Coordinates of C-alpha atoms in Angstrom, one line a residue:
Chain C
D25 CA 11.6 -7.3 3.7
G26 CA 10.0 -10.2 5.6
G27 CA 6.3 -10.4 5.8
I28 CA 3.0 -11.9 4.9
T29 CA 1.4 -11.3 1.5
Q30 CA -2.3 -11.8 0.9
S31 CA -3.8 -11.5 -2.5
P32 CA -6.0 -10.2 -3.9
K33 CA -6.9 -7.3 -1.7
Y34 CA -10.5 -7.3 -2.9
L35 CA -12.3 -10.3 -4.4
F36 CA -15.8 -10.5 -5.9
R37 CA -17.6 -13.7 -6.6
K38 CA -21.1 -14.9 -7.5
E39 CA -23.0 -17.1 -5.0
G40 CA -22.3 -20.8 -5.7
Q41 CA -18.7 -20.4 -6.8
N42 CA -15.7 -21.6 -4.9
V43 CA -12.9 -19.1 -4.4
T44 CA -9.3 -19.4 -3.2
L45 CA -7.5 -16.8 -1.2
S46 CA -3.8 -16.7 -1.3
C47 CA -1.4 -16.3 1.7
E48 CA 2.4 -16.4 1.4
Q49 CA 5.0 -15.7 4.1
N50 CA 8.8 -15.3 4.0
L51 CA 9.3 -15.1 7.7
N52 CA 10.3 -18.8 7.9
H53 CA 7.4 -19.4 10.4
D54 CA 6.2 -22.9 10.9
A55 CA 2.6 -22.0 12.0
M56 CA 0.0 -20.3 9.8
Y57 CA -3.5 -19.3 10.5
W58 CA -6.7 -18.1 8.8
Y59 CA -9.1 -15.7 10.6
R60 CA -12.4 -14.2 9.6
Q61 CA -13.3 -10.8 10.8
D62 CA -16.8 -9.4 10.7
P63 CA -17.9 -6.0 12.2
G64 CA -18.4 -6.3 15.9
Q65 CA -17.4 -9.9 16.1
G66 CA -13.6 -9.8 16.4
L67 CA -11.3 -12.4 14.9
R68 CA -12.6 -15.9 14.5
L69 CA -10.2 -18.8 13.7
I70 CA -11.0 -20.8 10.6
Y71 CA -8.0 -23.1 10.2
Y72 CA -4.5 -23.3 11.4
S73 CA -1.4 -25.3 10.5
Q74 CA 1.6 -26.1 12.6
I75 CA 3.6 -27.9 10.0
V76 CA 3.6 -28.7 6.3
N77 CA 1.0 -31.3 5.3
D78 CA -0.9 -30.9 8.5
F79 CA -3.7 -28.6 9.6
Q80 CA -6.5 -28.4 12.2
K81 CA -10.0 -26.9 12.2
G82 CA -10.6 -23.7 14.1
D83 CA -13.8 -22.5 15.6
I84 CA -15.6 -21.9 12.3
A85 CA -14.2 -24.3 9.7
E86 CA -17.5 -25.3 8.1
G87 CA -17.6 -24.3 4.4
Y88 CA -13.8 -23.7 4.2
S89 CA -10.9 -25.8 3.2
V90 CA -7.1 -25.3 3.3
S91 CA -3.9 -27.0 2.2
R92 CA -0.3 -26.7 3.4
E93 CA 1.9 -28.2 0.7
K94 CA 4.7 -25.7 1.3
K95 CA 6.0 -24.0 4.5
E96 CA 5.5 -20.6 2.9
S97 CA 2.0 -21.0 1.6
F98 CA -1.4 -21.6 3.2
P99 CA -4.2 -21.0 0.7
L100 CA -7.8 -20.8 1.9
T101 CA -10.8 -22.0 -0.3
V102 CA -14.2 -20.6 0.5
T103 CA -16.6 -23.1 -0.8
S104 CA -20.2 -22.7 -1.9
A105 CA -21.2 -24.5 1.3
Q106 CA -20.2 -21.4 3.4
K107 CA -23.5 -19.7 4.1
N108 CA -22.2 -16.2 4.7
P109 CA -18.9 -15.9 2.9
T110 CA -18.8 -12.1 2.6
A111 CA -16.2 -11.0 5.1
F112 CA -12.6 -9.7 5.7
Y113 CA -10.2 -12.6 5.8
L114 CA -6.8 -12.4 7.6
C115 CA -3.9 -14.7 7.3
A116 CA -1.2 -14.8 10.0
S117 CA 1.9 -16.7 10.9
S118 CA 4.1 -17.3 13.9
I119 CA 6.8 -19.4 15.4
V120 CA 5.2 -22.4 17.1
G121 CA 5.1 -21.6 20.8
M122 CA 2.7 -19.8 23.1
E123 CA 5.3 -17.0 23.7
S124 CA 5.3 -16.1 20.0
P125 CA 2.9 -13.4 18.8
L126 CA 1.1 -13.7 15.5
H127 CA 2.1 -11.5 12.5
F128 CA -0.7 -10.7 10.1
G129 CA -1.1 -9.9 6.4
N130 CA -3.2 -7.0 5.2
G131 CA -6.3 -9.1 4.5
T132 CA -8.6 -10.0 1.6
R133 CA -12.0 -8.5 1.5
L134 CA -14.3 -11.1 -0.1
T135 CA -17.8 -10.0 -1.4
V136 CA -20.2 -12.7 -2.6
T137 CA -23.4 -11.6 -4.3
Chain W
Q34 CA -18.9 -15.5 29.5
K35 CA -16.2 -15.0 26.9
E36 CA -12.6 -15.8 27.9
V37 CA -11.5 -12.3 26.9
E38 CA -13.8 -9.2 27.3
Q39 CA -13.1 -6.0 25.6
D40 CA -15.4 -3.0 25.3
P41 CA -15.9 -2.3 21.5
G42 CA -16.4 1.4 22.0
P43 CA -16.1 3.7 20.1
L44 CA -13.9 5.7 22.4
S45 CA -13.7 9.3 21.3
V46 CA -11.0 11.6 22.8
P47 CA -9.5 15.0 21.9
E48 CA -6.0 15.2 20.5
G49 CA -3.4 15.2 23.4
A50 CA -5.5 13.2 25.8
I51 CA -4.3 10.1 27.6
V52 CA -6.2 7.1 26.4
S53 CA -6.8 4.0 28.5
L54 CA -7.8 0.7 26.7
N55 CA -8.6 -2.4 28.8
C56 CA -9.3 -6.1 28.6
T57 CA -10.4 -8.5 31.3
Y58 CA -9.9 -12.3 31.1
S59 CA -10.9 -15.4 32.9
N60 CA -8.3 -18.0 32.0
S61 CA -5.6 -18.2 34.7
A62 CA -3.2 -20.0 32.2
F63 CA -2.7 -16.8 30.2
Q64 CA 0.9 -15.6 30.5
Y65 CA 1.6 -13.7 27.3
F66 CA -0.2 -10.5 26.6
M67 CA -0.3 -8.6 23.3
W68 CA -1.8 -5.4 22.0
Y69 CA -2.5 -5.0 18.2
R70 CA -3.4 -1.9 16.3
Q71 CA -5.6 -2.3 13.3
Y72 CA -6.3 0.5 10.8
S73 CA -9.4 0.3 8.6
R74 CA -9.0 -2.3 5.8
K75 CA -5.6 -3.4 7.1
G76 CA -4.3 -6.3 9.1
P77 CA -3.5 -6.0 12.8
E78 CA 0.0 -5.0 13.6
L79 CA 1.7 -6.0 16.8
L80 CA 2.1 -2.9 19.1
M81 CA 3.1 -4.3 22.5
Y82 CA 4.0 -7.6 23.9
T83 CA 4.4 -8.4 27.6
Y84 CA 5.0 -11.5 29.7
S85 CA 3.4 -12.0 33.1
S86 CA 2.6 -9.0 35.4
G87 CA 4.1 -5.6 35.3
N88 CA 4.5 -2.6 33.0
K89 CA 6.2 -2.1 29.7
E90 CA 6.8 1.2 28.0
D91 CA 7.5 2.0 24.3
G92 CA 7.4 5.6 23.4
R93 CA 3.9 7.0 24.0
F94 CA 2.6 3.5 24.7
T95 CA 2.5 1.7 28.1
A96 CA 1.2 -1.9 28.5
Q97 CA 0.2 -2.9 32.0
V98 CA -0.7 -6.4 33.2
D99 CA -2.3 -7.2 36.5
K100 CA -2.6 -11.0 36.7
S101 CA -4.1 -11.0 40.2
S102 CA -7.1 -9.0 38.8
K103 CA -7.0 -10.7 35.3
Y104 CA -6.9 -7.2 33.8
I105 CA -4.6 -5.7 31.1
S106 CA -4.4 -2.1 29.9
L107 CA -2.8 -0.1 27.2
F108 CA -2.2 3.6 27.8
I109 CA -1.5 6.0 25.0
R110 CA 0.0 9.4 26.0
D111 CA -0.4 12.6 24.0
S112 CA -2.8 10.8 21.6
Q113 CA -2.7 11.9 18.0
P114 CA -5.3 11.6 15.2
S115 CA -3.1 9.0 13.6
D116 CA -3.7 6.8 16.7
S117 CA -7.4 6.5 15.5
A118 CA -7.7 2.7 14.9
T119 CA -9.1 -0.4 16.4
Y120 CA -7.0 -1.9 19.3
L121 CA -7.2 -5.6 19.9
C122 CA -5.9 -7.3 23.0
A123 CA -4.7 -10.9 22.7
M124 CA -3.3 -13.4 25.2
S125 CA -1.9 -16.9 25.2
G126 CA -0.9 -19.6 27.7
G127 CA -1.6 -23.4 27.7
S128 CA -2.0 -23.3 24.0
Y129 CA 0.0 -21.4 21.3
I130 CA -3.2 -20.2 19.7
P131 CA -3.9 -16.8 21.1
T132 CA -7.3 -15.6 22.3
F133 CA -8.3 -12.2 21.0
G134 CA -10.7 -9.6 22.4
R135 CA -13.3 -8.1 20.0
G136 CA -11.3 -4.8 19.7
T137 CA -11.9 -1.3 20.8
S138 CA -12.5 1.4 18.2
L139 CA -10.5 4.6 19.1
I140 CA -11.2 8.0 17.6
V141 CA -8.8 10.9 18.3
H142 CA -10.2 14.1 17.0
P143 CA -8.1 17.2 16.3

């Protein structure tokens, strides 16, 4: 069954710690994305990658980092520099091309106290 | 002004009602239009996908695009409590990165 797997579903961290969110896809998609969703603010793009070993900043990249060493995997690290890290994080993938819709994972809820 | 405007709601309707959800946009380059449904604490799932102007029907759902007015709609017939979710519109054109609306929260009460 093809899809996108995000883990864990819930994550709790203390302030000042870095944390890495996992995203794996078996859809053979070249493009992968990370979004942040806060109540009332819709989806905000953090980073995206069109091809292995290459990625671009989205609208709110500050305090985040990513890597794309494999086509299937696009982990997101939330660093201690991110001022308001508590949020719902969504990973998505697509074929590269504006006619291709995004397919989403089921998200990771990160709570930092 | 945001590129895509969507009323966040909530929109509350009785079971069986026809629901109309809408988005307006300002970018003339948009050609591909999508509707996603998102249940609480889940990721968005693609519901409808249309290209350019016109209507597309899938079961109880109809997506409508009016490019001349820069307006898209999603109609849900015979709405059910299981349709209660947040509905996000998205569109792309000129770039493969889609632009999303903020989402409309729909509540269908029995």
